[in-house]
Short mmCIF file of C-alpha atoms and ligand atoms in Angstrom, two decimals:
data_model
loop_
_atom_site.label_atom_id
_atom_site.label_comp_id
_atom_site.label_asym_id
_atom_site.label_seq_id
_atom_site.Cartn_x
_atom_site.Cartn_y
_atom_site.Cartn_z
CA MET A 5 16.27 -94.43 38.96
CA ARG A 6 15.20 -90.84 39.57
CA ILE A 7 12.68 -90.11 36.85
CA LEU A 8 10.80 -87.00 35.76
CA VAL A 9 7.49 -87.80 34.07
CA THR A 10 5.99 -84.88 32.17
CA GLY A 11 2.26 -85.23 31.68
CA GLY A 12 2.26 -87.93 34.33
CA ALA A 13 -1.24 -87.04 35.51
CA GLY A 14 -2.74 -87.83 32.11
CA TYR A 15 -4.24 -91.07 30.87
CA ILE A 16 -1.18 -93.06 29.77
CA GLY A 17 1.12 -91.08 32.07
CA SER A 18 -0.74 -91.95 35.26
CA HIS A 19 -0.79 -95.67 34.49
CA THR A 20 2.95 -95.50 33.76
CA VAL A 21 3.70 -93.56 36.94
CA ARG A 22 1.97 -96.25 38.98
CA GLN A 23 4.13 -98.96 37.39
CA LEU A 24 7.34 -96.95 37.77
CA LEU A 25 6.64 -96.47 41.47
CA ALA A 26 5.82 -100.17 41.84
CA ALA A 27 9.16 -100.98 40.21
CA GLY A 28 10.92 -98.95 42.89
CA HIS A 29 11.78 -95.81 40.93
CA GLU A 30 11.71 -92.30 42.40
CA VAL A 31 9.16 -90.42 40.33
CA THR A 32 8.51 -86.71 39.98
CA VAL A 33 5.39 -85.94 37.95
CA TYR A 34 5.36 -82.59 36.14
CA ASP A 35 1.90 -81.71 34.89
CA ASN A 36 -0.05 -78.47 34.39
CA LEU A 37 -3.34 -80.32 35.05
CA GLU A 38 -4.94 -78.89 31.90
CA ALA A 39 -5.64 -82.41 30.66
CA GLY A 40 -4.23 -84.33 33.60
CA HIS A 41 -6.01 -85.08 36.86
CA ARG A 42 -4.69 -84.48 40.35
CA ALA A 43 -6.46 -87.61 41.59
CA ALA A 44 -4.63 -89.77 39.06
CA VAL A 45 -1.24 -89.51 40.79
CA PRO A 46 0.00 -89.87 44.36
CA ALA A 47 -0.01 -86.37 45.91
CA GLY A 48 3.61 -86.60 46.98
CA SER A 49 4.82 -87.17 43.41
CA LEU A 50 3.08 -84.24 41.74
CA VAL A 51 4.66 -80.91 40.86
CA VAL A 52 2.14 -78.65 39.13
CA GLY A 53 3.94 -76.79 36.38
CA ASP A 54 3.91 -75.99 32.72
CA LEU A 55 6.31 -77.10 30.01
CA ARG A 56 6.78 -73.48 28.96
CA ASP A 57 8.34 -72.76 32.34
CA VAL A 58 11.80 -73.88 31.31
CA ASP A 59 13.49 -72.50 34.42
CA HIS A 60 11.16 -74.49 36.65
CA LEU A 61 12.00 -77.63 34.68
CA ASP A 62 15.68 -76.83 34.81
CA GLN A 63 15.54 -76.47 38.56
CA LEU A 64 13.66 -79.75 38.97
CA LEU A 65 16.15 -81.65 36.84
CA LEU A 66 19.00 -80.26 38.92
CA VAL A 67 17.56 -80.39 42.42
CA ASN A 68 15.96 -83.82 42.04
CA ARG A 69 19.10 -85.12 40.27
CA ILE A 70 16.94 -86.57 37.50
CA GLU A 71 18.49 -89.44 35.56
CA ALA A 72 15.71 -90.13 33.08
CA VAL A 73 12.76 -88.28 31.57
CA VAL A 74 9.56 -89.84 30.30
CA HIS A 75 7.88 -87.19 28.20
CA PHE A 76 4.11 -87.54 27.81
CA ALA A 77 3.05 -83.88 28.08
CA ALA A 78 1.66 -83.00 24.67
CA LEU A 79 -1.47 -82.18 22.72
CA ALA A 80 -3.08 -85.08 20.89
CA TYR A 81 -6.23 -84.05 19.04
CA VAL A 82 -5.57 -84.66 15.35
CA GLY A 83 -8.47 -82.45 14.19
CA GLU A 84 -7.41 -79.53 16.36
CA SER A 85 -3.85 -79.84 15.06
CA VAL A 86 -5.18 -79.24 11.54
CA THR A 87 -7.05 -76.06 12.45
CA ASN A 88 -4.53 -74.78 15.02
CA PRO A 89 -1.08 -76.04 14.03
CA ALA A 90 0.62 -73.19 15.90
CA LYS A 91 -0.62 -74.61 19.18
CA TYR A 92 0.72 -78.07 18.29
CA TYR A 93 4.12 -76.92 17.04
CA THR A 94 4.53 -74.75 20.13
CA THR A 95 3.67 -77.41 22.70
CA ASN A 96 4.68 -80.62 21.00
CA LEU A 97 7.83 -79.32 19.40
CA ILE A 98 9.13 -76.01 20.80
CA TYR A 99 8.48 -76.80 24.46
CA ALA A 100 9.67 -80.36 23.96
CA LEU A 101 12.92 -79.11 22.41
CA HIS A 102 13.47 -76.81 25.38
CA LEU A 103 12.95 -79.76 27.69
CA LEU A 104 15.34 -81.88 25.66
CA ASP A 105 18.03 -79.26 25.77
CA ARG A 106 17.65 -78.77 29.51
CA CYS A 107 18.08 -82.52 29.81
CA ARG A 108 21.33 -82.27 27.88
CA ARG A 109 22.61 -79.43 30.04
CA ASN A 110 21.71 -81.25 33.25
CA GLY A 111 23.27 -84.55 32.23
CA VAL A 112 20.02 -86.53 31.81
CA GLN A 113 21.05 -89.50 29.71
CA LYS A 114 17.78 -91.37 29.21
CA PHE A 115 14.65 -90.15 27.50
CA VAL A 116 11.46 -92.03 26.65
CA PHE A 117 9.11 -90.28 24.26
CA SER A 118 5.40 -90.76 23.52
CA SER A 119 5.34 -91.08 19.77
CA THR A 120 2.52 -92.37 17.66
CA CYS A 121 1.50 -94.52 14.74
CA ALA A 122 0.30 -91.20 13.26
CA THR A 123 3.93 -90.67 12.23
CA TYR A 124 3.39 -93.32 9.54
CA GLY A 125 0.54 -91.41 7.90
CA VAL A 126 -1.32 -93.71 5.51
CA PRO A 127 0.92 -96.79 5.61
CA GLN A 128 1.84 -98.67 2.47
CA THR A 129 1.99 -101.96 4.35
CA VAL A 130 -0.26 -103.21 7.16
CA PRO A 131 0.65 -104.53 9.73
CA ILE A 132 3.07 -101.63 10.08
CA ALA A 133 6.69 -102.31 10.98
CA GLU A 134 9.05 -99.69 12.41
CA ASP A 135 10.87 -99.31 9.10
CA GLU A 136 7.69 -98.25 7.32
CA PRO A 137 8.30 -94.78 5.83
CA GLN A 138 7.22 -92.08 8.26
CA ALA A 139 5.05 -89.64 6.32
CA PRO A 140 2.46 -88.05 8.63
CA VAL A 141 -0.76 -86.72 7.15
CA ASN A 142 -1.54 -84.14 9.83
CA PRO A 143 0.29 -81.53 11.94
CA TYR A 144 0.01 -83.70 15.07
CA GLY A 145 1.98 -86.47 13.38
CA ASN A 146 4.44 -83.95 11.95
CA THR A 147 5.26 -82.55 15.38
CA LYS A 148 5.80 -86.03 16.81
CA LEU A 149 8.04 -87.06 13.93
CA ALA A 150 10.05 -83.83 14.11
CA PHE A 151 10.77 -84.51 17.77
CA GLU A 152 11.79 -88.11 17.04
CA ARG A 153 14.34 -86.66 14.60
CA ALA A 154 15.66 -84.23 17.21
CA LEU A 155 16.08 -87.13 19.63
CA ALA A 156 18.05 -89.09 17.04
CA ASP A 157 20.33 -86.13 16.40
CA TYR A 158 20.93 -85.58 20.11
CA ALA A 159 21.68 -89.26 20.63
CA GLY A 160 24.16 -89.08 17.76
CA ALA A 161 26.04 -86.17 19.28
CA TYR A 162 25.74 -86.33 23.07
CA PRO A 163 25.96 -89.04 25.75
CA PHE A 164 22.28 -89.63 25.53
CA GLY A 165 19.95 -92.47 24.61
CA TYR A 166 16.28 -92.39 23.76
CA CYS A 167 13.35 -94.62 23.03
CA ALA A 168 10.39 -93.44 20.96
CA LEU A 169 7.33 -95.56 21.62
CA ARG A 170 4.89 -95.37 18.74
CA TYR A 171 1.53 -95.95 20.32
CA PHE A 172 -1.37 -97.49 18.52
CA ASN A 173 -4.82 -96.97 20.11
CA ALA A 174 -4.43 -96.66 23.87
CA SER A 175 -7.52 -97.99 25.61
CA GLY A 176 -8.88 -99.65 28.72
CA ALA A 177 -8.21 -98.80 32.35
CA ALA A 178 -6.41 -100.07 35.43
CA GLU A 179 -7.75 -103.52 36.34
CA ASP A 180 -8.91 -102.40 39.78
CA GLY A 181 -10.96 -99.57 38.24
CA SER A 182 -9.00 -96.86 40.08
CA LEU A 183 -7.40 -95.17 37.06
CA GLY A 184 -8.91 -94.69 33.64
CA GLU A 185 -9.61 -92.57 30.64
CA HIS A 186 -11.05 -89.08 31.18
CA HIS A 187 -10.66 -86.59 28.34
CA ASP A 188 -12.54 -83.37 27.85
CA PRO A 189 -13.78 -83.41 25.18
CA GLU A 190 -13.77 -87.19 24.75
CA THR A 191 -13.03 -88.17 21.17
CA HIS A 192 -11.92 -91.77 21.56
CA LEU A 193 -14.07 -94.57 20.33
CA ILE A 194 -14.32 -96.94 23.30
CA PRO A 195 -15.35 -94.34 25.93
CA ILE A 196 -17.75 -92.78 23.43
CA VAL A 197 -19.40 -96.13 22.74
CA ILE A 198 -19.69 -96.81 26.48
CA GLN A 199 -21.27 -93.38 26.97
CA ALA A 200 -23.74 -94.13 24.18
CA ALA A 201 -24.55 -97.50 25.79
CA THR A 202 -25.32 -95.88 29.14
CA GLY A 203 -27.36 -93.02 27.68
CA LYS A 204 -24.79 -90.30 28.40
CA ARG A 205 -24.77 -89.68 24.66
CA PRO A 206 -27.71 -90.12 22.32
CA HIS A 207 -25.73 -92.36 19.95
CA VAL A 208 -22.31 -93.15 18.53
CA GLU A 209 -21.61 -91.95 15.03
CA VAL A 210 -19.61 -94.36 12.90
CA PHE A 211 -17.17 -92.25 10.90
CA GLY A 212 -17.32 -93.89 7.49
CA THR A 213 -18.74 -97.22 6.36
CA ASP A 214 -17.17 -97.34 2.89
CA TYR A 215 -13.55 -98.07 3.77
CA PRO A 216 -11.72 -100.91 2.01
CA THR A 217 -11.93 -103.08 5.14
CA PRO A 218 -13.93 -106.29 5.78
CA ASP A 219 -17.02 -104.47 7.14
CA GLY A 220 -16.34 -101.04 5.62
CA THR A 221 -15.40 -99.36 8.93
CA CYS A 222 -11.92 -98.35 10.10
CA VAL A 223 -9.69 -100.95 11.69
CA ARG A 224 -7.46 -100.03 14.65
CA ASP A 225 -5.09 -101.85 16.97
CA TYR A 226 -6.41 -101.27 20.51
CA ILE A 227 -3.68 -101.65 23.08
CA HIS A 228 -4.39 -101.75 26.81
CA VAL A 229 -3.03 -98.75 28.67
CA ASP A 230 -1.24 -100.94 31.24
CA ASP A 231 0.49 -102.86 28.45
CA LEU A 232 1.51 -99.53 26.98
CA ALA A 233 2.70 -98.35 30.39
CA ARG A 234 4.85 -101.46 30.81
CA ALA A 235 6.62 -100.68 27.54
CA HIS A 236 7.92 -97.45 29.13
CA VAL A 237 9.26 -99.27 32.17
CA LEU A 238 11.05 -101.80 29.96
CA ALA A 239 12.38 -99.09 27.64
CA LEU A 240 13.94 -97.23 30.57
CA GLY A 241 15.68 -100.42 31.60
CA ALA A 242 17.07 -100.94 28.12
CA LEU A 243 18.42 -97.44 27.47
CA THR A 244 22.14 -96.88 27.21
CA PRO A 245 24.02 -93.76 26.06
CA GLY A 246 23.77 -93.45 22.30
CA ALA A 247 20.79 -95.81 22.04
CA LYS A 248 18.33 -94.81 19.34
CA LEU A 249 15.32 -97.02 19.91
CA ALA A 250 11.89 -96.88 18.31
CA TYR A 251 9.16 -99.43 18.87
CA ASN A 252 5.59 -99.88 17.82
CA VAL A 253 3.37 -100.66 20.76
CA GLY A 254 0.28 -102.52 19.66
CA THR A 255 -1.14 -106.03 19.88
CA GLY A 256 -0.78 -106.84 16.18
CA ARG A 257 -4.50 -107.45 15.88
CA GLY A 258 -7.01 -105.01 14.45
CA TYR A 259 -10.70 -104.48 15.20
CA SER A 260 -13.22 -102.49 13.20
CA VAL A 261 -15.44 -99.75 14.61
CA LEU A 262 -18.43 -102.11 14.32
CA GLU A 263 -16.54 -104.83 16.20
CA VAL A 264 -15.80 -102.35 18.99
CA ILE A 265 -19.49 -101.45 19.22
CA ARG A 266 -20.48 -105.12 19.28
CA THR A 267 -17.92 -105.88 21.99
CA VAL A 268 -19.18 -103.02 24.16
CA GLU A 269 -22.71 -104.38 23.77
CA GLU A 270 -21.55 -107.86 24.81
CA VAL A 271 -19.57 -106.65 27.81
CA THR A 272 -22.17 -104.19 29.12
CA GLY A 273 -25.28 -106.10 28.13
CA LEU A 274 -26.63 -102.78 26.82
CA LYS A 275 -27.75 -101.76 23.35
CA VAL A 276 -25.65 -99.06 21.65
CA PRO A 277 -27.58 -96.61 19.46
CA VAL A 278 -25.57 -96.21 16.26
CA LYS A 279 -25.69 -93.70 13.41
CA HIS A 280 -23.70 -94.03 10.25
CA GLY A 281 -21.89 -90.86 9.27
CA PRO A 282 -19.28 -89.64 6.81
CA ARG A 283 -15.58 -90.33 7.09
CA ARG A 284 -13.57 -88.24 9.54
CA ALA A 285 -10.81 -86.30 7.76
CA GLY A 286 -7.37 -87.81 8.12
CA ASP A 287 -8.44 -91.32 9.21
CA PRO A 288 -6.44 -94.06 7.47
CA PRO A 289 -8.54 -97.21 6.79
CA ALA A 290 -6.41 -99.58 8.86
CA LEU A 291 -3.65 -99.07 11.43
CA VAL A 292 -2.34 -102.29 12.90
CA ALA A 293 1.07 -102.74 14.47
CA LYS A 294 3.69 -105.23 13.63
CA ALA A 295 5.00 -105.35 17.17
CA ASP A 296 7.63 -108.08 16.81
CA LYS A 297 10.55 -105.78 17.53
CA ILE A 298 9.54 -104.76 21.04
CA ARG A 299 8.68 -108.38 21.84
CA ALA A 300 12.09 -109.57 20.69
CA GLU A 301 14.23 -106.76 22.06
CA LEU A 302 12.49 -105.78 25.30
CA GLY A 303 10.67 -109.03 26.08
CA TRP A 304 7.38 -107.10 26.09
CA ALA A 305 4.09 -108.86 25.38
CA PRO A 306 0.55 -107.61 25.88
CA LYS A 307 -1.30 -109.12 28.82
CA PHE A 308 -4.62 -107.95 27.43
CA ASP A 309 -4.71 -109.76 24.14
CA SER A 310 -8.35 -109.41 23.21
CA LEU A 311 -10.60 -106.42 22.68
CA ARG A 312 -13.10 -107.93 25.09
CA ALA A 313 -10.55 -108.01 27.92
CA ILE A 314 -9.71 -104.36 27.24
CA VAL A 315 -13.33 -103.23 27.09
CA GLU A 316 -14.07 -105.05 30.36
CA THR A 317 -11.54 -102.82 32.14
CA ALA A 318 -12.92 -99.67 30.47
CA TRP A 319 -16.42 -100.67 31.58
CA ARG A 320 -15.29 -101.31 35.16
CA TRP A 321 -13.70 -97.84 35.28
CA HIS A 322 -16.81 -96.25 33.81
CA LYS A 323 -19.11 -97.92 36.33
CA ALA A 324 -16.91 -96.87 39.26
CA HIS A 325 -16.36 -93.33 37.90
CA PRO A 326 -19.24 -92.35 35.61
CA ASN A 327 -17.96 -88.74 35.68
CA GLY A 328 -14.30 -89.67 35.37
CA TYR A 329 -12.14 -88.06 38.03
CA GLY A 330 -15.04 -85.70 38.75
CA GLU A 331 -12.97 -82.55 39.12
N1 UDP B 427 -14.56 -93.34 15.52
C1 UDP B 427 -15.89 -93.35 15.17
N2 UDP B 427 -16.77 -92.61 15.91
C2 UDP B 427 -16.37 -91.86 16.98
C3 UDP B 427 -15.01 -91.86 17.35
C4 UDP B 427 -14.14 -92.62 16.58
O1 UDP B 427 -16.30 -94.02 14.22
O2 UDP B 427 -17.22 -91.18 17.59
C5 UDP B 427 -13.60 -94.15 14.75
C6 UDP B 427 -12.49 -93.33 14.12
O3 UDP B 427 -12.85 -92.90 12.83
C7 UDP B 427 -11.34 -94.34 14.09
C8 UDP B 427 -11.62 -95.26 15.28
O4 UDP B 427 -12.97 -95.03 15.65
O5 UDP B 427 -11.42 -95.13 12.94
C9 UDP B 427 -10.74 -94.93 16.47
O6 UDP B 427 -10.81 -93.54 16.70
P1 UDP B 427 -10.17 -92.86 17.97
O7 UDP B 427 -10.50 -91.39 17.89
O8 UDP B 427 -10.56 -93.59 19.18
O9 UDP B 427 -8.60 -93.08 17.78
P2 UDP B 427 -7.61 -92.69 16.57
O10 UDP B 427 -7.54 -93.91 15.71
O11 UDP B 427 -8.15 -91.49 15.88
O12 UDP B 427 -6.32 -92.43 17.27
#
């Protein structure tokens, strides 16, 4: 298939691009390199461009005869979305809607979308199944849910199928240490704990120790980025016109913040300086996927089924690239 991958030079995007190429697809990466990294994608695949440049996108869809779009390009800092919702609605919704409509006009019939467990807000039932009510508690989740709805409406009206993949906590790195997580600023727990272990940060602050969880800290479902990437490849294979697919992508097992810290200590052999702090606004106590649907319907299963295995890959990446992509 000829596939356009927006945001393909980012963390999850770059791992997915590698798998799409390995599966024999023709891939065009469209990335403005604000959060993505040139070194994360093969040079021949990359077109540097911005989502707001609709004419550029239009031309790419036409000239490259694109059959499917995998849309990663988005903003994903929950806290920033609360203080600057305009930025999030503009990028995650307005630009995404322009892209979607250009897909319609250019006859693109398959669309895979990076959605999120943040669309569930504070779930009533954990583990969370796909039919859990979607009630986001922050603008980031609202923009992602709004776009899921637009996809459903398009699939109802046009010869078009989509798959929304609701990610849980993407983590880890390519097994060979050549691709990994590099955000600026870094807000994600596992890289922060590794940085604290190696002295790049003075400590890790645990955001809340009074949650109604076994050890009082938040529980999350950490899913390896290559397992997440494989879900996109399988989703593309399953899409047919009119398909309206939505899957949770998680392991089904949760780990607390303290368990993550302990695992990093075990894997690295280093002591992690820890400070206990207040809760971070908008953090639900526990987010764990019920991921039976994607297993049953797409035959997907995580290869990295323990936190330790995931942290080992993150550690390998960190040791090989202590400054990330170093750009
Ligand atoms: N967390 C923490 N200290 C940090 C960063 C994160 O205690 O410096 C906690 C956070 O409150 C959440 C979990 O670690 O419960 C995972 O956070 P992350 O930002 O990695 O992902 P999120 O769940 O927000 O998508």
